[in-house]
Every structure is written in C-alpha cells, then in structure tokens.
Amino acid sequence: MKKLLFLIFVFFTFSSNVYAISDTAKSTIVMDMDSGRILYQKNADEQRLIASITKIMTAVIAIENGNLDEEVTVGEEVLTMYGSNIYIELGEKMTLKNLLYGLMLRSGNDAAIVIAYHIGGTEEKFVEMMNAKAKEIGMKNTIYRNSHGLDESTKNYSTARDMAILSSYANKLDVYKEISGTKKWTVQTDKKSYVWNNRNKLLYSYEYATGGKTGYTPSAGRTLVTTAEKDGLNLTIVTLSDGNEYVTHESLYEYCFDKYTNFLIVDKNNFDIDDSFFKDELYIKESFTYPITSEEEEKVSVIVRLDKNKTYKNDEKVGRVIVKLEEENIFTTDVFVKKDKNEKKGFFDKVKNFFKKLFGK
C-alpha cells in the first residue's frame, strides 16, 4: 500500500511603488512569456482585425519550414501588393532571411507574398499552414486568410490573448527574436541595395524593449505587439486598435515590472528534500519560475508528495512537486530517485550478472 508524504513551504518578500496605467486600446494583454501568466488584460478575447501583426505568423512559418540562406526569386505575385512595401522587383533575388528582415522591420507586404509563394507554393496553401500552426499552439480565436494583413478583400482576425500566445511562441525561435529586435539592417541583392530601420519605435524609446511588430490599416486601427525584459522578467504586450499605442505599452511595462518579481520557486539544481525513507538522492528534471506580487507572497505553497514504496528502481518516479497559488495549481513536475550505483548487490543479483556475462544474455 502506498503512503504519501506532504511537505509545504511558504516564502517571499517584496516592495512595490505605484505606477499609473495609461491604456487607450480597445483590447490589451500583458503576458509573461516564460510561464504564460497573464499580468493584465482588457477585452483580451474580443476578435478584431489585426493588420500587419499578421506577419509574426508569416515569419514563424518561414523560419520553421524554409532554408533561410536560400535565394528566393521574386515572382509575379509581387505585382499584386500595395501599401507598406520594401519595393522588391520582379525577378530580383534575395535570401529568405533578408526577406524576413524586410517583412519584420519594414512590414513589407511584398515580402510577405513572396515568402508565402516560396514556402507554400501558393498563398492559399501557406495560409493553411498559418491556421494549422495557430491551432497547434493554442490560438483559439484566430483565422488567417492572407499572409500580410491587408484587409480590403480578405481579412485576418485574432484576439489580444491569441497574439500574446503567438508572440511568446515566436520568441522561443532564436532567429525570430534576433530579427524582431534588430534596429537597422542593410541588404545587397543582384539589383540594388537596401537600408531598413525598424518601425517599432519602442526599440528606440524604451530601454527594456527587445522586439515586436507594428501594424496598421484604416479598418483595424493601430495594432502593436512588443516584448521587453527586465530583471529576468520577459513580457509581451499586445494592443489592438490603439491610437496611442507606444504610451500604452511603456506604461504597462513600467506597471508590471514594478508590481511583479520573477521568482525561482523550484530549482532542479538545488532540490534537497530531507526524508529518512529514501536513502538515495531525489531529483527533478525541470525548474519553475513565476511572476509574483507582494500581495501574493503568503499565498504560494510548494507541496512535495512522495510515494513510500518498499522497493524502487534507479530513475523511477517516486512522487510529485506541486506549486499552488492559493487554491490554483500553477506547476507540477515528477520527482525521481537516483540509486547509488555502488550499492552492494545481493547474492542472486551477482549470480544473475555472472550468467549474463557468460552467455551474453
């Protein structure tokens, strides 16, 4: 019969200043990209037109499905594009990676359609890939109908929450993170040279900004996805239909960086449970960090439940670690045991090993 051991620990101390929030968007969300915790939201699940922040998914599909060093020849599909362009020409050759810089820094609609044809064969097939990826990563209220975000004939809809999920996912891709955080990029093709400056003004005005993507159409209004990092806290903010988007973003970053502290609650490299039943080392395979406010400091508990079986094997699961914020489970991971390899073997184990060596079985 299994017995359970319960160990509970509660800790944390913080201080906080007061920051006023300026939020003029119709939909807003602040998400911690590491844990997925929502730190602030307003109308986060209302579906809205998203304009050129569409291109975050276009970049993700290209990075995950293309050869970034491959030269792409611009086809006739480029002639259909208007609005925000990088002005590549029919027949011009540019690497996929450089097209991505044009897509993200200058919001090139022409770069988006060329990428779509290169990766998907047609834009329709590429859009299928976009929608499949959205479903895969948990974007529940998003529908893509084009690769660029123009909304006069086909329209892309999403929510602030879904776009924060996408931003968090995209920023786990090193190439995406590098490109979206680049302020200036120079390109030379077989036809001409380009110098692109990032349209994301927050990269120049806010010291903790690390990347993001701008968007605008008359129907969608101004849309903006940004990321910022301070003291180990990695946040993304999404605003939809906001005429004062940069003020909103900076205000919310300051508010959340002051209010929340990223705390290492469970450390796999320093997991030490004093229990007389297990003579061997107990270990876990993953650490857990979480943003916590000063008001929540006494509401976090770490519970370790161990299964006290009479016998156990090396690297066998012997329990669970559960982290709770009040009554909500915010993290769980398995506990394993590492038996001493130099442990004395019994007589029958020695006989068994002898015959294994003798007959090779």
mmCIF file of C-alpha atoms in Angstrom:
data_model
loop_
_atom_site.group_PDB
_atom_site.id
_atom_site.type_symbol
_atom_site.label_atom_id
_atom_site.label_comp_id
_atom_site.label_asym_id
_atom_site.label_seq_id
_atom_site.Cartn_x
_atom_site.Cartn_y
_atom_site.Cartn_z
ATOM 1 C CA MET A 1 0.000 0.000 0.000
ATOM 2 C CA LYS A 2 1.334 3.438 -0.957
ATOM 3 C CA LYS A 3 1.776 6.181 1.614
ATOM 4 C CA LEU A 4 2.087 9.881 0.806
ATOM 5 C CA LEU A 5 4.294 12.438 2.476
ATOM 6 C CA PHE A 6 3.192 16.098 2.314
ATOM 7 C CA LEU A 7 5.730 18.907 2.722
ATOM 8 C CA ILE A 8 4.570 22.531 2.439
ATOM 9 C CA PHE A 9 6.762 25.635 2.237
ATOM 10 C CA VAL A 10 5.643 29.269 2.021
ATOM 11 C CA PHE A 11 8.014 32.203 1.359
ATOM 12 C CA PHE A 12 8.736 35.577 -0.406
ATOM 13 C CA THR A 13 9.239 39.269 0.459
ATOM 14 C CA PHE A 14 8.858 42.240 -1.919
ATOM 15 C CA SER A 15 8.363 46.003 -2.020
ATOM 16 C CA SER A 16 6.391 47.997 -4.576
ATOM 17 C CA ASN A 17 5.962 51.526 -5.932
ATOM 18 C CA VAL A 18 2.832 52.903 -7.580
ATOM 19 C CA TYR A 19 2.615 53.407 -11.357
ATOM 20 C CA ALA A 20 -0.454 54.751 -13.158
ATOM 21 C CA ILE A 21 -1.677 52.771 -16.167
ATOM 22 C CA SER A 22 -2.449 54.505 -19.447
ATOM 23 C CA ASP A 23 -4.395 52.106 -21.675
ATOM 24 C CA THR A 24 -6.268 53.578 -24.649
ATOM 25 C CA ALA A 25 -6.557 50.328 -26.669
ATOM 26 C CA LYS A 26 -9.795 48.513 -27.369
ATOM 27 C CA SER A 27 -8.106 45.192 -26.487
ATOM 28 C CA THR A 28 -4.982 44.736 -24.379
ATOM 29 C CA ILE A 29 -2.987 41.980 -22.718
ATOM 30 C CA VAL A 30 0.315 41.628 -20.846
ATOM 31 C CA MET A 31 1.703 38.084 -20.694
ATOM 32 C CA ASP A 32 4.789 36.643 -19.031
ATOM 33 C CA MET A 33 6.383 34.724 -21.911
ATOM 34 C CA ASP A 34 8.121 32.149 -19.710
ATOM 35 C CA SER A 35 5.206 30.994 -17.561
ATOM 36 C CA GLY A 36 2.277 32.175 -19.684
ATOM 37 C CA ARG A 37 0.799 34.063 -16.736
ATOM 38 C CA ILE A 38 -1.484 36.979 -17.641
ATOM 39 C CA LEU A 39 -0.424 40.074 -15.688
ATOM 40 C CA TYR A 40 -3.010 42.475 -17.140
ATOM 41 C CA GLN A 41 -5.863 42.225 -19.642
ATOM 42 C CA LYS A 42 -8.753 44.184 -21.095
ATOM 43 C CA ASN A 43 -11.163 42.706 -23.664
ATOM 44 C CA ALA A 44 -8.416 40.173 -24.383
ATOM 45 C CA ASP A 45 -10.722 37.655 -26.077
ATOM 46 C CA GLU A 46 -12.588 40.023 -28.400
ATOM 47 C CA GLN A 47 -11.920 39.157 -32.049
ATOM 48 C CA ARG A 48 -10.565 42.076 -34.059
ATOM 49 C CA LEU A 49 -8.780 42.799 -37.322
ATOM 50 C CA ILE A 50 -5.030 42.565 -36.705
ATOM 51 C CA ALA A 51 -3.399 44.226 -39.757
ATOM 52 C CA SER A 52 0.367 43.645 -40.122
ATOM 53 C CA ILE A 53 0.972 41.864 -36.821
ATOM 54 C CA THR A 54 -0.239 39.016 -39.051
ATOM 55 C CA LYS A 55 3.376 38.917 -40.232
ATOM 56 C CA ILE A 56 4.558 37.390 -36.938
ATOM 57 C CA MET A 57 2.930 34.125 -38.015
ATOM 58 C CA THR A 58 4.263 34.561 -41.564
ATOM 59 C CA ALA A 59 7.772 34.780 -40.101
ATOM 60 C CA VAL A 60 7.234 31.734 -37.857
ATOM 61 C CA ILE A 61 6.071 29.565 -40.778
ATOM 62 C CA ALA A 62 9.026 30.680 -42.904
ATOM 63 C CA ILE A 63 11.585 30.070 -40.153
ATOM 64 C CA GLU A 64 10.246 26.615 -39.339
ATOM 65 C CA ASN A 65 9.743 25.445 -42.928
ATOM 66 C CA GLY A 66 12.354 27.208 -45.055
ATOM 67 C CA ASN A 67 16.096 27.384 -45.645
ATOM 68 C CA LEU A 68 16.988 30.894 -44.505
ATOM 69 C CA ASP A 69 20.106 31.020 -46.681
ATOM 70 C CA GLU A 70 18.269 30.035 -49.874
ATOM 71 C CA GLU A 71 17.962 32.671 -52.574
ATOM 72 C CA VAL A 72 14.364 33.405 -53.492
ATOM 73 C CA THR A 73 13.472 34.731 -56.941
ATOM 74 C CA VAL A 74 10.659 37.290 -56.822
ATOM 75 C CA GLY A 75 7.706 36.146 -58.923
ATOM 76 C CA GLU A 76 4.690 37.866 -60.463
ATOM 77 C CA GLU A 77 2.774 37.567 -57.180
ATOM 78 C CA VAL A 78 4.683 40.660 -56.034
ATOM 79 C CA LEU A 79 2.767 42.794 -58.556
ATOM 80 C CA THR A 80 -0.453 42.360 -56.578
ATOM 81 C CA MET A 81 0.886 44.031 -53.427
ATOM 82 C CA TYR A 82 0.327 47.625 -52.337
ATOM 83 C CA GLY A 83 0.588 49.682 -49.152
ATOM 84 C CA SER A 84 3.642 49.074 -46.972
ATOM 85 C CA ASN A 85 6.340 47.517 -49.195
ATOM 86 C CA ILE A 86 10.113 47.076 -49.370
ATOM 87 C CA TYR A 87 9.833 47.531 -53.161
ATOM 88 C CA ILE A 88 11.479 44.353 -54.368
ATOM 89 C CA GLU A 89 11.290 43.854 -58.135
ATOM 90 C CA LEU A 90 10.091 41.084 -60.400
ATOM 91 C CA GLY A 91 12.985 38.643 -60.970
ATOM 92 C CA GLU A 92 15.109 40.064 -58.146
ATOM 93 C CA LYS A 93 16.926 37.537 -55.944
ATOM 94 C CA MET A 94 17.022 37.864 -52.157
ATOM 95 C CA THR A 95 17.719 35.302 -49.418
ATOM 96 C CA LEU A 96 14.772 34.144 -47.347
ATOM 97 C CA LYS A 97 16.430 35.566 -44.232
ATOM 98 C CA ASN A 98 16.720 39.018 -45.797
ATOM 99 C CA LEU A 99 13.087 38.826 -46.894
ATOM 100 C CA LEU A 100 12.227 38.175 -43.250
ATOM 101 C CA TYR A 101 14.117 41.303 -42.216
ATOM 102 C CA GLY A 102 12.107 43.282 -44.773
ATOM 103 C CA LEU A 103 8.922 41.618 -43.539
ATOM 104 C CA MET A 104 9.520 42.414 -39.864
ATOM 105 C CA LEU A 105 11.430 45.709 -39.854
ATOM 106 C CA ARG A 106 9.606 47.475 -42.705
ATOM 107 C CA SER A 107 6.373 45.440 -42.707
ATOM 108 C CA GLY A 108 6.792 44.618 -46.387
ATOM 109 C CA ASN A 109 3.561 43.275 -47.873
ATOM 110 C CA ASP A 110 5.531 42.363 -50.985
ATOM 111 C CA ALA A 111 7.993 40.391 -48.811
ATOM 112 C CA ALA A 112 5.037 38.565 -47.217
ATOM 113 C CA ILE A 113 3.520 37.417 -50.515
ATOM 114 C CA VAL A 114 6.898 36.331 -51.928
ATOM 115 C CA ILE A 115 7.587 34.329 -48.740
ATOM 116 C CA ALA A 116 4.138 32.735 -48.947
ATOM 117 C CA TYR A 117 4.647 31.561 -52.544
ATOM 118 C CA HIS A 118 8.177 30.368 -51.816
ATOM 119 C CA ILE A 119 7.195 28.273 -48.768
ATOM 120 C CA GLY A 120 3.665 27.198 -49.672
ATOM 121 C CA GLY A 121 3.679 27.182 -53.470
ATOM 122 C CA THR A 122 0.536 29.328 -53.329
ATOM 123 C CA GLU A 123 -0.718 31.820 -50.786
ATOM 124 C CA GLU A 124 -3.738 29.615 -50.133
ATOM 125 C CA LYS A 125 -1.509 26.704 -49.115
ATOM 126 C CA PHE A 126 0.646 28.994 -46.986
ATOM 127 C CA VAL A 127 -2.453 30.344 -45.206
ATOM 128 C CA GLU A 128 -3.459 26.745 -44.443
ATOM 129 C CA MET A 129 -0.080 26.323 -42.756
ATOM 130 C CA MET A 130 -0.650 29.536 -40.758
ATOM 131 C CA ASN A 131 -4.044 28.356 -39.495
ATOM 132 C CA ALA A 132 -2.720 24.893 -38.659
ATOM 133 C CA LYS A 133 0.104 26.428 -36.624
ATOM 134 C CA ALA A 134 -2.313 28.734 -34.818
ATOM 135 C CA LYS A 135 -4.393 25.738 -33.775
ATOM 136 C CA GLU A 136 -1.297 23.766 -32.761
ATOM 137 C CA ILE A 137 -0.020 26.411 -30.317
ATOM 138 C CA GLY A 138 -3.407 27.140 -28.751
ATOM 139 C CA MET A 139 -4.660 30.222 -30.612
ATOM 140 C CA LYS A 140 -8.387 29.504 -30.288
ATOM 141 C CA ASN A 141 -9.945 32.617 -31.818
ATOM 142 C CA THR A 142 -7.716 33.326 -34.811
ATOM 143 C CA ILE A 143 -8.416 32.988 -38.516
ATOM 144 C CA TYR A 144 -5.874 33.859 -41.203
ATOM 145 C CA ARG A 145 -6.934 34.487 -44.790
ATOM 146 C CA ASN A 146 -3.732 36.116 -46.098
ATOM 147 C CA SER A 147 -0.031 36.341 -45.253
ATOM 148 C CA HIS A 148 0.285 40.139 -44.959
ATOM 149 C CA GLY A 149 -2.607 41.664 -43.015
ATOM 150 C CA LEU A 150 -4.222 43.869 -45.681
ATOM 151 C CA ASP A 151 -7.970 43.694 -45.089
ATOM 152 C CA GLU A 152 -9.756 45.198 -48.081
ATOM 153 C CA SER A 153 -10.527 41.864 -49.783
ATOM 154 C CA THR A 154 -9.534 39.144 -47.291
ATOM 155 C CA LYS A 155 -9.418 39.713 -43.544
ATOM 156 C CA ASN A 156 -7.367 38.269 -40.677
ATOM 157 C CA TYR A 157 -8.982 38.141 -37.231
ATOM 158 C CA SER A 158 -7.445 37.382 -33.858
ATOM 159 C CA THR A 159 -7.519 38.420 -30.197
ATOM 160 C CA ALA A 160 -5.015 40.059 -27.890
ATOM 161 C CA ARG A 161 -4.687 36.777 -25.980
ATOM 162 C CA ASP A 162 -4.016 34.724 -29.113
ATOM 163 C CA MET A 163 -1.428 37.202 -30.364
ATOM 164 C CA ALA A 164 0.342 37.087 -26.986
ATOM 165 C CA ILE A 165 0.449 33.293 -27.251
ATOM 166 C CA LEU A 166 1.964 33.667 -30.723
ATOM 167 C CA SER A 167 4.489 36.274 -29.567
ATOM 168 C CA SER A 168 5.587 34.011 -26.713
ATOM 169 C CA TYR A 169 5.973 31.085 -29.107
ATOM 170 C CA ALA A 170 7.822 33.104 -31.757
ATOM 171 C CA ASN A 171 10.309 34.453 -29.214
ATOM 172 C CA LYS A 172 11.459 30.923 -28.448
ATOM 173 C CA LEU A 173 12.852 30.883 -32.022
ATOM 174 C CA ASP A 174 16.311 32.472 -31.909
ATOM 175 C CA VAL A 175 16.150 33.766 -35.495
ATOM 176 C CA TYR A 176 12.793 35.427 -34.938
ATOM 177 C CA LYS A 177 13.984 37.056 -31.726
ATOM 178 C CA GLU A 178 17.122 38.321 -33.458
ATOM 179 C CA ILE A 179 15.229 39.776 -36.423
ATOM 180 C CA SER A 180 12.379 41.404 -34.478
ATOM 181 C CA GLY A 181 14.858 43.121 -32.154
ATOM 182 C CA THR A 182 17.125 44.484 -34.912
ATOM 183 C CA LYS A 183 17.048 48.268 -35.268
ATOM 184 C CA LYS A 184 18.801 48.547 -38.647
ATOM 185 C CA TRP A 185 19.586 46.092 -41.463
ATOM 186 C CA THR A 186 21.448 46.525 -44.774
ATOM 187 C CA VAL A 187 20.898 44.254 -47.789
ATOM 188 C CA GLN A 188 22.568 43.984 -51.189
ATOM 189 C CA THR A 189 20.850 41.957 -53.928
ATOM 190 C CA ASP A 190 21.627 41.358 -57.603
ATOM 191 C CA LYS A 191 19.681 44.521 -58.462
ATOM 192 C CA LYS A 192 20.058 47.082 -55.657
ATOM 193 C CA SER A 193 20.874 47.799 -52.031
ATOM 194 C CA TYR A 194 18.501 48.424 -49.123
ATOM 195 C CA VAL A 195 18.784 50.037 -45.694
ATOM 196 C CA TRP A 196 15.906 49.212 -43.356
ATOM 197 C CA ASN A 197 15.175 50.803 -39.975
ATOM 198 C CA ASN A 198 12.767 49.039 -37.633
ATOM 199 C CA ARG A 199 9.340 50.705 -37.459
ATOM 200 C CA ASN A 200 8.855 49.602 -33.846
ATOM 201 C CA LYS A 201 9.502 52.929 -32.078
ATOM 202 C CA LEU A 202 9.618 51.298 -28.651
ATOM 203 C CA LEU A 203 13.028 49.822 -29.525
ATOM 204 C CA TYR A 204 14.406 53.375 -29.598
ATOM 205 C CA SER A 205 12.408 54.987 -26.779
ATOM 206 C CA TYR A 206 12.230 52.286 -24.076
ATOM 207 C CA GLU A 207 15.437 50.834 -22.671
ATOM 208 C CA TYR A 208 13.995 47.399 -21.825
ATOM 209 C CA ALA A 209 12.309 46.778 -25.212
ATOM 210 C CA THR A 210 13.603 43.709 -27.066
ATOM 211 C CA GLY A 211 11.424 43.377 -30.177
ATOM 212 C CA GLY A 212 7.954 43.196 -31.669
ATOM 213 C CA LYS A 213 5.843 44.038 -34.713
ATOM 214 C CA THR A 214 3.744 47.025 -35.758
ATOM 215 C CA GLY A 215 0.512 47.051 -37.730
ATOM 216 C CA TYR A 216 -1.999 49.457 -39.230
ATOM 217 C CA THR A 217 -4.921 49.573 -41.624
ATOM 218 C CA PRO A 218 -7.813 52.059 -41.552
ATOM 219 C CA SER A 219 -10.193 49.236 -40.597
ATOM 220 C CA ALA A 220 -8.028 47.654 -37.895
ATOM 221 C CA GLY A 221 -6.541 50.832 -36.484
ATOM 222 C CA ARG A 222 -3.092 50.666 -34.951
ATOM 223 C CA THR A 223 -2.073 47.233 -33.699
ATOM 224 C CA LEU A 224 1.161 46.540 -31.851
ATOM 225 C CA VAL A 225 2.962 43.546 -30.372
ATOM 226 C CA THR A 226 6.112 44.228 -28.351
ATOM 227 C CA THR A 227 8.444 42.397 -25.971
ATOM 228 C CA ALA A 228 10.600 43.662 -23.116
ATOM 229 C CA GLU A 229 12.900 42.162 -20.477
ATOM 230 C CA LYS A 230 13.941 43.436 -17.055
ATOM 231 C CA ASP A 231 15.456 41.562 -14.105
ATOM 232 C CA GLY A 232 14.718 38.191 -15.688
ATOM 233 C CA LEU A 233 11.064 39.010 -16.365
ATOM 234 C CA ASN A 234 10.255 38.506 -20.080
ATOM 235 C CA LEU A 235 6.972 40.136 -21.053
ATOM 236 C CA THR A 236 4.973 40.609 -24.222
ATOM 237 C CA ILE A 237 2.226 43.198 -24.699
ATOM 238 C CA VAL A 238 -0.457 43.214 -27.395
ATOM 239 C CA THR A 239 -2.743 46.160 -28.113
ATOM 240 C CA LEU A 240 -5.435 46.174 -30.796
ATOM 241 C CA SER A 241 -6.944 49.421 -32.124
ATOM 242 C CA ASP A 242 -4.971 51.940 -30.083
ATOM 243 C CA GLY A 243 -4.164 55.449 -31.306
ATOM 244 C CA ASN A 244 -1.577 55.967 -28.547
ATOM 245 C CA GLU A 245 -0.017 52.524 -28.581
ATOM 246 C CA TYR A 246 3.549 53.331 -27.530
ATOM 247 C CA VAL A 247 2.423 55.223 -24.434
ATOM 248 C CA THR A 248 0.162 52.290 -23.556
ATOM 249 C CA HIS A 249 2.966 49.769 -23.929
ATOM 250 C CA GLU A 250 5.558 51.698 -21.940
ATOM 251 C CA SER A 251 3.033 52.459 -19.206
ATOM 252 C CA LEU A 252 2.069 48.792 -18.865
ATOM 253 C CA TYR A 253 5.684 47.601 -18.865
ATOM 254 C CA GLU A 254 6.567 50.019 -16.062
ATOM 255 C CA TYR A 255 3.498 48.950 -14.083
ATOM 256 C CA CYS A 256 4.170 45.219 -14.449
ATOM 257 C CA PHE A 257 7.947 45.386 -13.929
ATOM 258 C CA ASP A 258 7.302 47.225 -10.673
ATOM 259 C CA LYS A 259 4.424 45.081 -9.473
ATOM 260 C CA TYR A 260 5.810 41.624 -10.319
ATOM 261 C CA THR A 261 9.070 39.890 -9.447
ATOM 262 C CA ASN A 262 10.177 36.774 -11.305
ATOM 263 C CA PHE A 263 10.936 34.209 -8.624
ATOM 264 C CA LEU A 264 12.701 30.855 -8.947
ATOM 265 C CA ILE A 265 10.242 28.779 -6.939
ATOM 266 C CA VAL A 266 11.509 25.289 -7.807
ATOM 267 C CA ASP A 267 15.182 24.801 -8.687
ATOM 268 C CA LYS A 268 16.166 21.474 -10.236
ATOM 269 C CA ASN A 269 19.820 22.188 -9.400
ATOM 270 C CA ASN A 270 19.076 22.754 -5.740
ATOM 271 C CA PHE A 271 16.375 20.221 -4.944
ATOM 272 C CA ASP A 272 17.054 18.907 -1.457
ATOM 273 C CA ILE A 273 14.382 17.006 0.447
ATOM 274 C CA ASP A 274 15.313 15.674 3.885
ATOM 275 C CA ASP A 275 13.423 12.405 4.152
ATOM 276 C CA SER A 276 14.565 9.400 6.169
ATOM 277 C CA PHE A 277 12.697 6.866 4.000
ATOM 278 C CA PHE A 278 14.697 7.490 0.819
ATOM 279 C CA LYS A 279 18.380 6.717 1.363
ATOM 280 C CA ASP A 280 19.186 7.708 -2.226
ATOM 281 C CA GLU A 281 19.158 11.076 -3.996
ATOM 282 C CA LEU A 282 15.821 12.559 -5.082
ATOM 283 C CA TYR A 283 15.790 14.825 -8.142
ATOM 284 C CA ILE A 284 13.530 16.677 -10.585
ATOM 285 C CA LYS A 285 14.069 17.427 -14.275
ATOM 286 C CA GLU A 286 12.757 20.994 -14.587
ATOM 287 C CA SER A 287 12.857 24.255 -12.681
ATOM 288 C CA PHE A 288 9.962 26.670 -12.340
ATOM 289 C CA THR A 289 9.951 30.471 -12.239
ATOM 290 C CA TYR A 290 6.828 32.581 -11.834
ATOM 291 C CA PRO A 291 5.998 36.293 -11.553
ATOM 292 C CA ILE A 292 4.659 37.077 -8.077
ATOM 293 C CA THR A 293 3.285 40.263 -6.486
ATOM 294 C CA SER A 294 3.916 41.338 -2.900
ATOM 295 C CA GLU A 295 0.237 40.670 -2.123
ATOM 296 C CA GLU A 296 0.675 37.051 -3.218
ATOM 297 C CA GLU A 297 3.802 36.313 -1.213
ATOM 298 C CA GLU A 298 1.983 34.384 1.511
ATOM 299 C CA LYS A 299 -0.338 32.613 -0.912
ATOM 300 C CA VAL A 300 2.284 30.488 -2.688
ATOM 301 C CA SER A 301 2.985 26.971 -1.424
ATOM 302 C CA VAL A 302 5.253 24.192 -2.654
ATOM 303 C CA ILE A 303 3.985 20.700 -1.890
ATOM 304 C CA VAL A 304 6.131 17.584 -2.289
ATOM 305 C CA ARG A 305 4.268 14.292 -2.311
ATOM 306 C CA LEU A 306 6.416 11.160 -2.114
ATOM 307 C CA ASP A 307 5.257 7.582 -2.669
ATOM 308 C CA LYS A 308 6.824 5.408 0.020
ATOM 309 C CA ASN A 309 7.143 2.052 -1.707
ATOM 310 C CA LYS A 310 9.256 -0.673 -0.110
ATOM 311 C CA THR A 311 11.412 -1.040 -3.214
ATOM 312 C CA TYR A 312 12.229 1.297 -6.067
ATOM 313 C CA LYS A 313 14.439 1.244 -9.158
ATOM 314 C CA ASN A 314 17.047 3.726 -10.364
ATOM 315 C CA ASP A 315 15.450 6.781 -12.062
ATOM 316 C CA GLU A 316 11.982 5.631 -11.063
ATOM 317 C CA LYS A 317 9.247 8.218 -10.491
ATOM 318 C CA VAL A 318 8.569 8.362 -6.750
ATOM 319 C CA GLY A 319 6.455 11.478 -6.329
ATOM 320 C CA ARG A 320 5.324 14.905 -7.467
ATOM 321 C CA VAL A 321 6.098 18.550 -6.770
ATOM 322 C CA ILE A 322 3.038 20.801 -6.867
ATOM 323 C CA VAL A 323 3.176 24.596 -6.711
ATOM 324 C CA LYS A 324 -0.054 26.346 -5.719
ATOM 325 C CA LEU A 325 -1.075 29.988 -5.754
ATOM 326 C CA GLU A 326 -3.905 29.998 -3.241
ATOM 327 C CA GLU A 327 -6.016 27.051 -4.443
ATOM 328 C CA GLU A 328 -4.797 27.094 -8.055
ATOM 329 C CA ASN A 329 -2.157 24.612 -9.234
ATOM 330 C CA ILE A 330 0.352 26.638 -11.270
ATOM 331 C CA PHE A 331 3.049 23.988 -11.755
ATOM 332 C CA THR A 332 3.593 20.261 -11.331
ATOM 333 C CA THR A 333 6.602 18.055 -12.030
ATOM 334 C CA ASP A 334 7.674 14.499 -11.225
ATOM 335 C CA VAL A 335 10.190 13.518 -8.540
ATOM 336 C CA PHE A 336 12.684 10.747 -9.375
ATOM 337 C CA VAL A 337 15.167 8.729 -7.336
ATOM 338 C CA LYS A 338 18.788 8.077 -8.281
ATOM 339 C CA LYS A 339 20.035 4.907 -6.623
ATOM 340 C CA ASP A 340 23.680 4.594 -5.587
ATOM 341 C CA LYS A 341 25.435 2.720 -8.411
ATOM 342 C CA ASN A 342 27.941 1.373 -5.917
ATOM 343 C CA GLU A 343 25.180 -0.124 -3.782
ATOM 344 C CA LYS A 344 26.003 -3.631 -2.578
ATOM 345 C CA LYS A 345 24.386 -6.274 -4.739
ATOM 346 C CA GLY A 346 22.737 -9.325 -3.192
ATOM 347 C CA PHE A 347 23.769 -12.923 -3.879
ATOM 348 C CA PHE A 348 21.101 -13.567 -6.537
ATOM 349 C CA ASP A 349 21.978 -10.300 -8.345
ATOM 350 C CA LYS A 350 25.603 -11.431 -8.525
ATOM 351 C CA VAL A 351 24.612 -14.863 -9.910
ATOM 352 C CA LYS A 352 22.327 -13.205 -12.479
ATOM 353 C CA ASN A 353 25.093 -10.841 -13.646
ATOM 354 C CA PHE A 354 27.558 -13.781 -13.844
ATOM 355 C CA PHE A 355 25.348 -15.700 -16.285
ATOM 356 C CA LYS A 356 24.652 -12.534 -18.290
ATOM 357 C CA LYS A 357 28.368 -12.076 -18.861
ATOM 358 C CA LEU A 358 28.897 -15.775 -19.544
ATOM 359 C CA PHE A 359 26.146 -16.249 -22.128
ATOM 360 C CA GLY A 360 25.696 -12.664 -23.289
ATOM 361 C CA LYS A 361 22.020 -12.609 -22.339
#
